[in-house]
XYZ file of C-alpha atoms in Angstrom:
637
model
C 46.139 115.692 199.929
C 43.467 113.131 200.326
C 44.116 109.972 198.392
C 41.546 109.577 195.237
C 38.718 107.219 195.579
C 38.977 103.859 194.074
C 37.198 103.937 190.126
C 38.234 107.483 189.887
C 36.112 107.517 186.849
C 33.136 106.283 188.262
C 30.703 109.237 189.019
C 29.562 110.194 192.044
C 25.995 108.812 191.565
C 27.329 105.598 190.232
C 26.415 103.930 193.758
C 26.333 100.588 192.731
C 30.032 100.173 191.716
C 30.153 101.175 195.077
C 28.138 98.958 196.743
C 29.920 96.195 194.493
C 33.419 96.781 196.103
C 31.871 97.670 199.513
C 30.616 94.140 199.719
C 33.362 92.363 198.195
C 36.025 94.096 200.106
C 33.845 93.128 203.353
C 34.564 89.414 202.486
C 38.165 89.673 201.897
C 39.586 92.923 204.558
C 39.387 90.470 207.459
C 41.629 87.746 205.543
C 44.200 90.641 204.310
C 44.167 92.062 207.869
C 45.386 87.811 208.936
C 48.190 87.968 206.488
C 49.709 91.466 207.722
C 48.796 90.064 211.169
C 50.783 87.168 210.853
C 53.592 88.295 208.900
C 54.296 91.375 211.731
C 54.200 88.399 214.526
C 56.745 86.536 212.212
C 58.670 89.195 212.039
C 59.121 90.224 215.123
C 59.110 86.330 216.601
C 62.784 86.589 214.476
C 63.797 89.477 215.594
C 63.551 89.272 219.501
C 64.681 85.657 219.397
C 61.046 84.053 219.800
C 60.489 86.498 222.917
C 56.911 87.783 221.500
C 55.941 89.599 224.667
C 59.642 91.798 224.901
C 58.202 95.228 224.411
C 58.058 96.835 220.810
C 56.586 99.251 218.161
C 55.595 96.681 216.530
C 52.907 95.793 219.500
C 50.811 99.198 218.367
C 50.856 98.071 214.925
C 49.460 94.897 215.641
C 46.634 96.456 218.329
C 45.576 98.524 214.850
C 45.567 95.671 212.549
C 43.748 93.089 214.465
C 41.355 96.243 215.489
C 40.505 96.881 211.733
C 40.217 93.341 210.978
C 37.672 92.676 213.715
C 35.628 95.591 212.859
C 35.353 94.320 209.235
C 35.052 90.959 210.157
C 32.513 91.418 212.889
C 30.817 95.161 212.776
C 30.631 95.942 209.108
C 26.787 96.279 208.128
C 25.951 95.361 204.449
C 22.645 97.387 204.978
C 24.340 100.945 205.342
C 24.346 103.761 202.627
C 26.220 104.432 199.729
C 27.775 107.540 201.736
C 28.752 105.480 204.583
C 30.215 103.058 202.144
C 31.557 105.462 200.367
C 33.265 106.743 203.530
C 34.578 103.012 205.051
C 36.534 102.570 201.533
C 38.308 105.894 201.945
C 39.170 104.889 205.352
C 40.995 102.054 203.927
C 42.669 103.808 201.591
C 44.023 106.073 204.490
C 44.482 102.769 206.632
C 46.409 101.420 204.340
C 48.651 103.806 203.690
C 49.447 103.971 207.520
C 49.994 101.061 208.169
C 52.312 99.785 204.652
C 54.251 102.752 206.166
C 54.464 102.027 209.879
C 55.052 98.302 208.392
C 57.780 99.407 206.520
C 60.069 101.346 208.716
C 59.464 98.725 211.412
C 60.716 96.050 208.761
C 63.622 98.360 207.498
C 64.555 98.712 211.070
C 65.046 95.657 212.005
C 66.833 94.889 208.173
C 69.400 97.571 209.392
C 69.602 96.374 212.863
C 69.549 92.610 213.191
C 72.059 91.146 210.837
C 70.660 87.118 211.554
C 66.514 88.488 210.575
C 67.445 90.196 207.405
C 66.339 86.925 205.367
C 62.716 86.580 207.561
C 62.244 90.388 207.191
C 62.508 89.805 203.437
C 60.524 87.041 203.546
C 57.669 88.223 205.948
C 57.589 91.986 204.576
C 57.532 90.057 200.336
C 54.788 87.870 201.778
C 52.619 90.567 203.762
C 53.176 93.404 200.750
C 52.054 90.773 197.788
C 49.313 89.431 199.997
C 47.495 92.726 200.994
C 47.823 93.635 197.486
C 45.812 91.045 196.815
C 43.781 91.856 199.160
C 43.035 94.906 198.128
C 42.745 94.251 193.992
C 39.453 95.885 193.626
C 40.864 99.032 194.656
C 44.457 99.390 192.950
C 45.376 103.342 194.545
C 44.984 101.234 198.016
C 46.928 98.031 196.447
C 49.834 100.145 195.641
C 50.536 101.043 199.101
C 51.598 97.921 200.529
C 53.593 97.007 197.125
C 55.541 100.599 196.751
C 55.725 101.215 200.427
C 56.486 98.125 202.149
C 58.230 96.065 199.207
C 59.633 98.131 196.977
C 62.379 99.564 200.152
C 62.950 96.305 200.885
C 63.821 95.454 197.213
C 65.931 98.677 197.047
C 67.355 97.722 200.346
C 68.519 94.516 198.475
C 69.557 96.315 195.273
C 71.936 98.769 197.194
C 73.579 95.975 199.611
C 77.144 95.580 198.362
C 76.279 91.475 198.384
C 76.185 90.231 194.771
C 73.575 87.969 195.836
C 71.167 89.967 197.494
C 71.732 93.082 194.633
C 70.448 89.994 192.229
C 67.694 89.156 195.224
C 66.844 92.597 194.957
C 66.330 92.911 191.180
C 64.342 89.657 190.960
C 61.751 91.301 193.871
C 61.454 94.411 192.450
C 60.736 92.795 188.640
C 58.165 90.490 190.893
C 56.592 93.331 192.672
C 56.454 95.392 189.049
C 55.043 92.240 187.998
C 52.101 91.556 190.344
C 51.189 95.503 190.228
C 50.751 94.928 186.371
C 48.338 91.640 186.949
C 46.767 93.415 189.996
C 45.739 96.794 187.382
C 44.891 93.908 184.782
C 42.711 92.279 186.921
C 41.304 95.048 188.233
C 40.526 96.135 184.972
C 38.777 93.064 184.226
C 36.866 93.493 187.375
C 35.887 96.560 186.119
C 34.868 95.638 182.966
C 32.479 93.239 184.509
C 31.284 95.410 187.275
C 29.898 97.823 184.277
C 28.518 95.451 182.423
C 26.828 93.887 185.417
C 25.449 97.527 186.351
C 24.751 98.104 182.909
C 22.544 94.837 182.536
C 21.091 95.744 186.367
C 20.233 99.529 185.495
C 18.474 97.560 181.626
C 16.268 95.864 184.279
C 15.649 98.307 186.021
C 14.746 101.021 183.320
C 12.761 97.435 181.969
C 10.767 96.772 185.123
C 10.045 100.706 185.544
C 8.837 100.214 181.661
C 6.511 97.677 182.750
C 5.383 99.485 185.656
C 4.474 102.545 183.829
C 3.123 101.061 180.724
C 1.104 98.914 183.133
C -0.265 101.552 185.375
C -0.907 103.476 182.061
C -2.900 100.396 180.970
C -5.160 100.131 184.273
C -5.532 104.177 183.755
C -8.280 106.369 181.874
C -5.994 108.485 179.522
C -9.166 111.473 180.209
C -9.937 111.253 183.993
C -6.478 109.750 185.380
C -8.472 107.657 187.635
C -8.488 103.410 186.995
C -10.162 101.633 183.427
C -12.528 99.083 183.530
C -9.486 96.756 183.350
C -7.957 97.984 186.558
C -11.495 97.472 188.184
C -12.243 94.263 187.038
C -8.707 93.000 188.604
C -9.388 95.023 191.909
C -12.878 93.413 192.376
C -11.401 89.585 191.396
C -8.567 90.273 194.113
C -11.228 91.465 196.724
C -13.367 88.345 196.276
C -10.456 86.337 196.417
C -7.571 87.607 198.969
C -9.496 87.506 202.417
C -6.237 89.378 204.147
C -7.746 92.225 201.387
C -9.930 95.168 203.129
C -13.343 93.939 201.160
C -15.311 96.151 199.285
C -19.308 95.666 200.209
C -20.436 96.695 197.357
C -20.014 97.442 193.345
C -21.779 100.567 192.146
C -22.250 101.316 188.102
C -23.221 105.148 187.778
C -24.356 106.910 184.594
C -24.485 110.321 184.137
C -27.541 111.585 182.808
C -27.924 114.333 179.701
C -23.920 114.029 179.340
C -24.647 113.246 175.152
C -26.694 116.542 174.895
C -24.048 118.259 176.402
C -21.590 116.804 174.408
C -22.831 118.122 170.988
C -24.015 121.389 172.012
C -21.282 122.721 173.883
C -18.645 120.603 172.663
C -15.911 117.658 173.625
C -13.881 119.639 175.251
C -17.054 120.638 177.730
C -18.182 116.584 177.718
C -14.572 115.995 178.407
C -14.386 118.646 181.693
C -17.446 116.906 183.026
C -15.764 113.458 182.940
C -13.209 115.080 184.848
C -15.132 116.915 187.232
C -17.127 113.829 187.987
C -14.341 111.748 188.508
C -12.776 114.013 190.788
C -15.758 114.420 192.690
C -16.439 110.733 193.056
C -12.964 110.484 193.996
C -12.634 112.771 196.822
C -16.463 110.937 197.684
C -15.027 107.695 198.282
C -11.939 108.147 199.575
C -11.446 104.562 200.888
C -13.169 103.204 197.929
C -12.211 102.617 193.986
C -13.651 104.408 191.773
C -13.176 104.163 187.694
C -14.467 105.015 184.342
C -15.945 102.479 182.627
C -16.224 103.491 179.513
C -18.322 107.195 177.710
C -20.137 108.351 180.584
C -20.298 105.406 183.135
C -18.072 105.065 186.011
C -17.557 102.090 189.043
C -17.376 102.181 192.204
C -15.879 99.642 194.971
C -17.342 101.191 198.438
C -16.490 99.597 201.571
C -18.939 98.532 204.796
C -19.411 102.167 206.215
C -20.520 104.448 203.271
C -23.230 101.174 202.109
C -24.501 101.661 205.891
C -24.537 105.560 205.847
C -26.086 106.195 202.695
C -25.043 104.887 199.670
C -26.873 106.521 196.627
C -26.962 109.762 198.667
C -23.114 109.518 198.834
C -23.048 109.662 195.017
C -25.731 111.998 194.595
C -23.522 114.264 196.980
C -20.323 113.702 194.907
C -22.223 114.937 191.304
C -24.422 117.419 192.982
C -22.284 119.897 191.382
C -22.364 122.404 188.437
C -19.544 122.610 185.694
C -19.260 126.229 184.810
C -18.376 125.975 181.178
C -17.919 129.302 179.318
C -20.337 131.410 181.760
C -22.894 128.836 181.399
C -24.099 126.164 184.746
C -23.920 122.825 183.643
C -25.791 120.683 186.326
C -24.214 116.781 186.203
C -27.022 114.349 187.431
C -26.974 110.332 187.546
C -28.442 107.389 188.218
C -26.765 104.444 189.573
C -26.825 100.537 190.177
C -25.161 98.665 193.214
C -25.207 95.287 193.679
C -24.052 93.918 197.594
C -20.795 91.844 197.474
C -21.930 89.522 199.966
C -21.785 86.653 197.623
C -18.542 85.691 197.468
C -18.495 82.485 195.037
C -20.089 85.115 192.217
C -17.468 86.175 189.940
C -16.739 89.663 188.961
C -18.596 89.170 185.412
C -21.699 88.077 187.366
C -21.059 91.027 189.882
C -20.932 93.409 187.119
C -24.275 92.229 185.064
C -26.135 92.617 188.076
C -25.269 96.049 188.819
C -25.723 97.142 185.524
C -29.250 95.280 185.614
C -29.734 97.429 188.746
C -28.661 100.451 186.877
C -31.087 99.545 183.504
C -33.687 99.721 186.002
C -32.809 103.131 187.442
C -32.479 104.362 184.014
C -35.854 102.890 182.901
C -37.793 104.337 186.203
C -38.030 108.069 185.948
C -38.679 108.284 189.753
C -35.405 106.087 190.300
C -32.087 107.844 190.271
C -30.740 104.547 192.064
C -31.768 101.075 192.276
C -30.130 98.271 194.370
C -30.555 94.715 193.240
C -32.461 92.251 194.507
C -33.969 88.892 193.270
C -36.850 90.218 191.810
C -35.029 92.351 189.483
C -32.989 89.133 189.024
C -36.681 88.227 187.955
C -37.283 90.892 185.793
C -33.875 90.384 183.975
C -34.740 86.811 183.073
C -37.953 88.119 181.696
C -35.773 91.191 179.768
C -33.449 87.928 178.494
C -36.353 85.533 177.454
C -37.390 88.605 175.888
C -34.478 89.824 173.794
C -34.126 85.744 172.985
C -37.614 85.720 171.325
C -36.891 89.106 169.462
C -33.825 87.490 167.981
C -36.070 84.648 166.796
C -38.646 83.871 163.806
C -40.894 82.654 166.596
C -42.312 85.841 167.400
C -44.287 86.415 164.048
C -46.848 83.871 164.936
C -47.301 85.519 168.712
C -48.035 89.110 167.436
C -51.255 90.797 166.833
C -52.344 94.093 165.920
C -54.647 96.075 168.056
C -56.688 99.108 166.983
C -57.383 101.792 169.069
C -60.149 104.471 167.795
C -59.540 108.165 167.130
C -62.824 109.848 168.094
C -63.561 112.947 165.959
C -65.426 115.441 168.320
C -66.607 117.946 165.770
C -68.705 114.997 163.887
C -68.810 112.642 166.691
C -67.304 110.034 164.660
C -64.696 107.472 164.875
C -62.142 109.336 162.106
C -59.626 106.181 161.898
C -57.420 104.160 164.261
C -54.031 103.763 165.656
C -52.230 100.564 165.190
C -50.760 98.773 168.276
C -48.334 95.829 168.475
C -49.449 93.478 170.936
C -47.354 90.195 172.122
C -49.144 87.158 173.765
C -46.515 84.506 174.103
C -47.516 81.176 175.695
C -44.247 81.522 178.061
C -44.236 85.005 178.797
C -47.543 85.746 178.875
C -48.923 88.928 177.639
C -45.820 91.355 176.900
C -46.286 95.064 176.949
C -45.080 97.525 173.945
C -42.878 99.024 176.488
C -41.078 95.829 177.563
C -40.555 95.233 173.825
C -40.513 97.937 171.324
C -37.067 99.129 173.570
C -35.361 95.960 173.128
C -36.644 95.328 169.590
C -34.510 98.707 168.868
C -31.470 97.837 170.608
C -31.432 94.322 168.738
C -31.984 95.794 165.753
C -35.070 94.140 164.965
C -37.456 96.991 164.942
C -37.568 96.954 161.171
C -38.838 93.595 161.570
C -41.522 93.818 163.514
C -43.076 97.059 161.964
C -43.025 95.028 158.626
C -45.333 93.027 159.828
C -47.201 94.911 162.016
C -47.686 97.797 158.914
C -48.097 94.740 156.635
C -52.049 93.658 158.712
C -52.149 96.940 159.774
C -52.639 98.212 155.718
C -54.695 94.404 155.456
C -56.973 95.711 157.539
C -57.413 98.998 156.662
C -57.806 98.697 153.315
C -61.428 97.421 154.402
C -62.174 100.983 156.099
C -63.983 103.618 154.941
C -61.575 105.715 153.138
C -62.304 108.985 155.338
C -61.006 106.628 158.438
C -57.139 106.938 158.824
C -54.305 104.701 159.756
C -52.079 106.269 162.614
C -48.648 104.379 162.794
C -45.820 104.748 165.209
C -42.433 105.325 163.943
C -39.889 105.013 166.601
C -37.094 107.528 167.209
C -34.374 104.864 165.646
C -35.899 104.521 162.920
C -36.662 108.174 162.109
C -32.943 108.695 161.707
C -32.511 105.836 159.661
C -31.487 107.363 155.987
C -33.872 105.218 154.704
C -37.021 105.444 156.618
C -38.994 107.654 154.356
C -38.133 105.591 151.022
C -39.048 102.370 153.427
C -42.344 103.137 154.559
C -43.539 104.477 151.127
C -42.735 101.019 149.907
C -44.643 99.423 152.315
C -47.702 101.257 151.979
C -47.844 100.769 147.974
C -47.048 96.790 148.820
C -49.907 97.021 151.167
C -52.073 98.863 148.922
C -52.982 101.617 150.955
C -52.962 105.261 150.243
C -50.161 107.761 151.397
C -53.585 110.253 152.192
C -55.010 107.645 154.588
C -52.099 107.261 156.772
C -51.132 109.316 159.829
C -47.007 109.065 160.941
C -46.841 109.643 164.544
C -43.337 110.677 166.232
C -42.590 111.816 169.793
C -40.647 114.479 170.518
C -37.270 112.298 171.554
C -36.838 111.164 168.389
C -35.623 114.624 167.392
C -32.641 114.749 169.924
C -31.189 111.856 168.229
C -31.055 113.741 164.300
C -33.160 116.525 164.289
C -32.081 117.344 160.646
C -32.660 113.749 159.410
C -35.640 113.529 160.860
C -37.237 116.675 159.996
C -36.043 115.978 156.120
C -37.810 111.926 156.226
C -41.034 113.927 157.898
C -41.098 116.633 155.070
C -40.385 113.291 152.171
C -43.716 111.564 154.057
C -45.535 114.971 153.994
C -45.102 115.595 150.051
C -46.608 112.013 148.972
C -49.687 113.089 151.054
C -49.214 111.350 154.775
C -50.207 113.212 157.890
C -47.637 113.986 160.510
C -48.497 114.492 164.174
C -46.548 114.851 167.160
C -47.299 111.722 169.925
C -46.559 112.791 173.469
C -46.502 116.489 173.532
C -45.962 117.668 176.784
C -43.447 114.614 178.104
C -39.894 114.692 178.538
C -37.514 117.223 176.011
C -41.270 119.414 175.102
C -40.109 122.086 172.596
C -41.948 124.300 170.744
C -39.390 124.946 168.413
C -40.347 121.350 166.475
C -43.602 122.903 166.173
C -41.871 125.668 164.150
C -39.672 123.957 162.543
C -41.839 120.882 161.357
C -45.605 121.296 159.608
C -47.738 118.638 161.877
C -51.300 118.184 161.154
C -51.930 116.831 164.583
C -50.702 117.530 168.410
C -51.566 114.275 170.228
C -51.176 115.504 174.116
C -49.405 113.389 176.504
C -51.891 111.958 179.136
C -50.367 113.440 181.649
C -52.537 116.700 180.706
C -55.678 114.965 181.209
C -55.291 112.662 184.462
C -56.231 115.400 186.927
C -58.194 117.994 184.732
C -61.218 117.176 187.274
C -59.428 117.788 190.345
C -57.079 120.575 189.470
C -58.554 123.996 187.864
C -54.871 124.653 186.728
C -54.888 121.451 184.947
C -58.224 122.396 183.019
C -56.687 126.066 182.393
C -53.277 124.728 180.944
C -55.180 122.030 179.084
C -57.032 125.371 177.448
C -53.533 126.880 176.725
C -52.317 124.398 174.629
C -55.196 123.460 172.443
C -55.695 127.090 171.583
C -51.653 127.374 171.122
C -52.152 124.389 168.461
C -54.757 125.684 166.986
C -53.194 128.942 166.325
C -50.465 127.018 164.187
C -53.375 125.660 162.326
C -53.005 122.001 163.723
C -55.462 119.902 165.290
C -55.503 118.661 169.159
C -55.745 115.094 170.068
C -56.236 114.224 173.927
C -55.325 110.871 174.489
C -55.707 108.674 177.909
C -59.504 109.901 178.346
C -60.732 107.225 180.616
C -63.909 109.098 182.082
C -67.239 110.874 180.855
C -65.781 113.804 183.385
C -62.311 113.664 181.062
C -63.922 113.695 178.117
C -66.353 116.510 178.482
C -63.645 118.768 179.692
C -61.489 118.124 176.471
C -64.683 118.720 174.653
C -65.141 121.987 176.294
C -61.669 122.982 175.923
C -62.059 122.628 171.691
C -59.860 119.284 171.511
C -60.368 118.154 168.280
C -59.947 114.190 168.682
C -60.211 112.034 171.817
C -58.414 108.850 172.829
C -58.157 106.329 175.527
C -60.853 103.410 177.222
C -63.389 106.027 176.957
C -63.892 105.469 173.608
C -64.170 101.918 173.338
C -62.027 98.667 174.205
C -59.001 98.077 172.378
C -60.050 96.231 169.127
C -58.164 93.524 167.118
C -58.478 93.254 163.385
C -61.780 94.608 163.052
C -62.849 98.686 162.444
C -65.751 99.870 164.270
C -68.772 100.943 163.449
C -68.849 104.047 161.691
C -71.694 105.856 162.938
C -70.502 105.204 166.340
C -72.466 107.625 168.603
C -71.002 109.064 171.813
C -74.689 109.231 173.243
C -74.852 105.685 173.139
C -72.864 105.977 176.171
């Protein structure tokens, strides 16, 4: 029957209580083995009359004990299992056993057989049963052995000896073995105590630090795309530019998918939300040696090491999203753009890193030719002139800079000049002169749009006011603006303060301005159209084209992106298509503008194809504050 294991109430899987007395009986087996190993010499030095090399039994029992106490002493690994462990304290158990009993009879022996050693057996088998007991505290089934095998005989022994002396010798040793068994279960008791309270405290760390671990990965993870947050990437980048024994990233990439909003509100979240996925799988498996994560809505990083920026960086990512989501039966295509900056600069910190590649991915974004952009120092240019920019915008300054510029609208049917369009321009004595479409962008994302059109409305309606009152005012409302709920109420207000009639003024959108709030804006362009303001469409033909605003909305005017016009003389497809669409706006009762005529050529071929109204350098310069003459005639020219 094999002899229980120590803690019979631990569990199997409780390995560190096992560990625990592994260890601690390694420190104290080879000091237990001593005391047995020097009480069996004593013993037997008494017995044989100091003769320790006359043959005996009690040579094999020594050859074992010294054996086990070397091997604990000398060949016990601390590094082993918990199975082997396991296994080396049942051994003992066994071990013990054996040798309390071979102990035993050898000491009862010699108590039957050598009247002048029965006091050093006593004293040598008390001394080597209390002290292994000891020895063996942590584990009281193997304690017992040496106390109820080896001493308690010996105290019986005593007991049953028709000598008054020793029967009272006898008691006394069995009360003191009874004695130290007691303190030996107390103490192992407390020993146990502690030992669970230390595991318990070690397994509250360790369910603490796995806490930590979790709730920290889970903090440097997107909860959507289960790759790393812009936190994880920022620390990933600093240790890169930091820990040279790090494999170094060459370069930080900032990608953006393209037309992901669109798809977001027409098919859904849950379809915006399996492209994030999809995207960040594909980048992923793209970059396999890289990092990638998301950013943030529909932006992503990535950290890309020396080989993929040599192969081909921006074809690598163009690769990774040159995929389709198949959503519901329906192909979604995912494009981007992207914006990588070199790490080759390692004093820059990741802040620095990270506004340069998103400069380099403005640019991309900007440049409808781009679908990547690298930068360089003269985008680092560029972005101080963006900066100096925005700076100004913020500022009261710019009010003094601004001017308003009118370009005519040439009426082809009486060969007249029937009114003007209002442009902002921007001379600044530091920037020099600053285009519409370095400003009117940033003006919107500052939120000072409002501002500027104020003023630029307020000459605007100074100046017109001075026209003849068949001449119109065309004014550009951009797209944030059109969905503000107040526009309509706004620009009414403005034109009464200026003193200028609703009739005389022409509202010009573009056709982006209705993927932002179609219903808003269609409901401000019906408010404009009821106080007597004519609508047209700017740009027809560019970008998100859509007949369906033509439907939907009741323009007075198509104003043609130039794009129809710049190779009319060239291209006889360009002239018929240019035919099309003037007869296609004419059939909806609205009148064609073609704007960006810079030739005689240009302009007669609009004429011939019925456009209505002609813009662009053809015409005449760009004026400033001044109309021009009304009876303007083209054959002047």
């Amino acid at each position: 029957m094999p002899i229980p294991f120590p803690f019979s109430d631990v569990g199997e899987h409780d390995h560190s209580l096992v560990r625990d007395t592994y260890h601690s009986l390694k420190r104290q087996l080879p000091f237990l083995y001593l005391i047995a190993a020097v009480n069996l010499v004593g013993m037997h030095a008494t017995a044989s009359g100091g003769d320790l090399l006359r043959p005996s039994p009690a040579h094999l029992l020594f050859v074992l004990i010294v054996w086990r106490g070397v091997h604990w002493a000398m060949f016990a690994q601390s590094d082993v299992t918990t199975a082997i462990m396991r296994q080396e304290l049942k051994k003992t158990c066994y071990l013990a056993t054996v040798i309390s009993f071979l102990f035993s009879i050898w000491g009862q022996y010699l108590f039957l057989t050598v009247q002048d050693a029965r006091e050093f057996v006593i004293l040598f088998g008390t001394l080597a049963a209390i002290g292994c007991a000891y020895g063996l505290h942590c584990m009281p089934v193997a304690a017992l052995m040496p106390l109820s095998i080896l001493g308690l005989p010996i105290a019986l022994n005593l007991i049953l000896s028709a000598d008054k002396m020793l029967q009272w010798a006898g008691l006394s040793l069995t009360i003191v073995l009874a004695a130290v068994a007691r303190m030996l279960f107390e103490q192992y008791l407390h020993l146990h105590r502690h030992m669970r309270v230390r595991l318990s405290e070690r397994n509250e760390r360790r369910r603490a630090r796995a806490a930590e671990r979790k709730a920290t990965k889970l903090a440097k993870t997107d909860f959507l795309t289960k790759v790393a947050n812009r936190r994880a990437l920022i620390e990933e980048l600093e240790l890169s530019l930091s820990d040279e024994k790090r494999t170094q990233y060459a370069a930080l990439t900032l990608v953006d998918l393209d037309g992901f909003k669109p798809i977001n509100d027409v098919f859904g979240h849950e379809a915006g939300d399996e492209m994030l996925r999809l995207a960040a799988n594909q980048l992923t498996a793209q970059f396999p040696n890289g990092f990638v994560a998301r950013m943030g809505g529909d932006e992503f990083a990535i950290l890309s090491d020396q080989s993929v920026v040599m192969e081909n960086l921006s074809g690598a990512i163009e690769k990774a999203l040159g995929v389709q989501l198949n959503w519901k039966g329906r192909a979604l295509k995912i494009e981007a753009c992207s914006g990588t900056v070199l790490l080759d600069d390692r004093h820059l910190t990741s802040k620095e890193l990270l506004r340069r590649a998103d400069i380099a991915l403005y640019r991309a974004k900007s440049d409808p030719l781009q679908v990547s952009c690298f930068f360089d120092e003269a985008l680092m240019e560029c972005e101080v002139r963006r900066t100096l920019i925005e700076h100004k915008l913020s500022s009261a300054d710019i009010r003094g800079d601004l001017d308003v510029h009118f370009q005519p609208i040439w009426c082809c049917r009486t060969q007249r000049i029937s009114g003007f369009e209002a442009l902002a321009r921007w001379n600044d004595s530091q920037l020099g002169e600053v285009q519409p479409s370095e400003f009117i962008p940033l003006a919107e994302q500052l939120g000072t749009i409002d501002f500027l059109t104020e003023e630029i409305l307020r000459r605007a309606c100074r100046t017109a006011i001075l026209w003849p009152n068949d001449q119109i005012l065309s004014l550009n409302i951009s797209a944030r603006q059109l969905c503000d709920p107040r526009m309509s109420q706004w620009l009414i207000a403005q034109l009464d303060r200026g003193g200028l009639s609703p009739e005389r003024v022409q509202v010009e959108v573009t056709e982006t301005a209705f993927l932002k709030n179609f219903d808003v804006a269609r409901d401000h362009l019906a408010r404009l159209k009821e106080v007597g303001c004519r609508l047209a469409l700017d740009d027809f033909g560019a970008g998100n084209s859509s007949l369906n605003y033509l439907r939907e909305i009741q323009f007075d005017t198509v104003k043609l992106d130039g794009s129809f016009v710049t190779n009319v003389t060239n291209s006889s497809h360009d002239r018929e298509l240019l035919h099309g669409v003037v007869a296609l706006t004419h059939s909806m009762a609205m009148q064609c503008v073609a704007e960006c005529i810079e030739t005689e050529s240009q302009y007669e071929i609009a004429v011939a194809a019925a456009c209505d109204g002609i813009q662009g350098f053809y015409i005449d310069k760009v004026m400033q504050d001044r109309p021009f003459d009304v009876e303007l005639e083209m054959d002047s020219r």
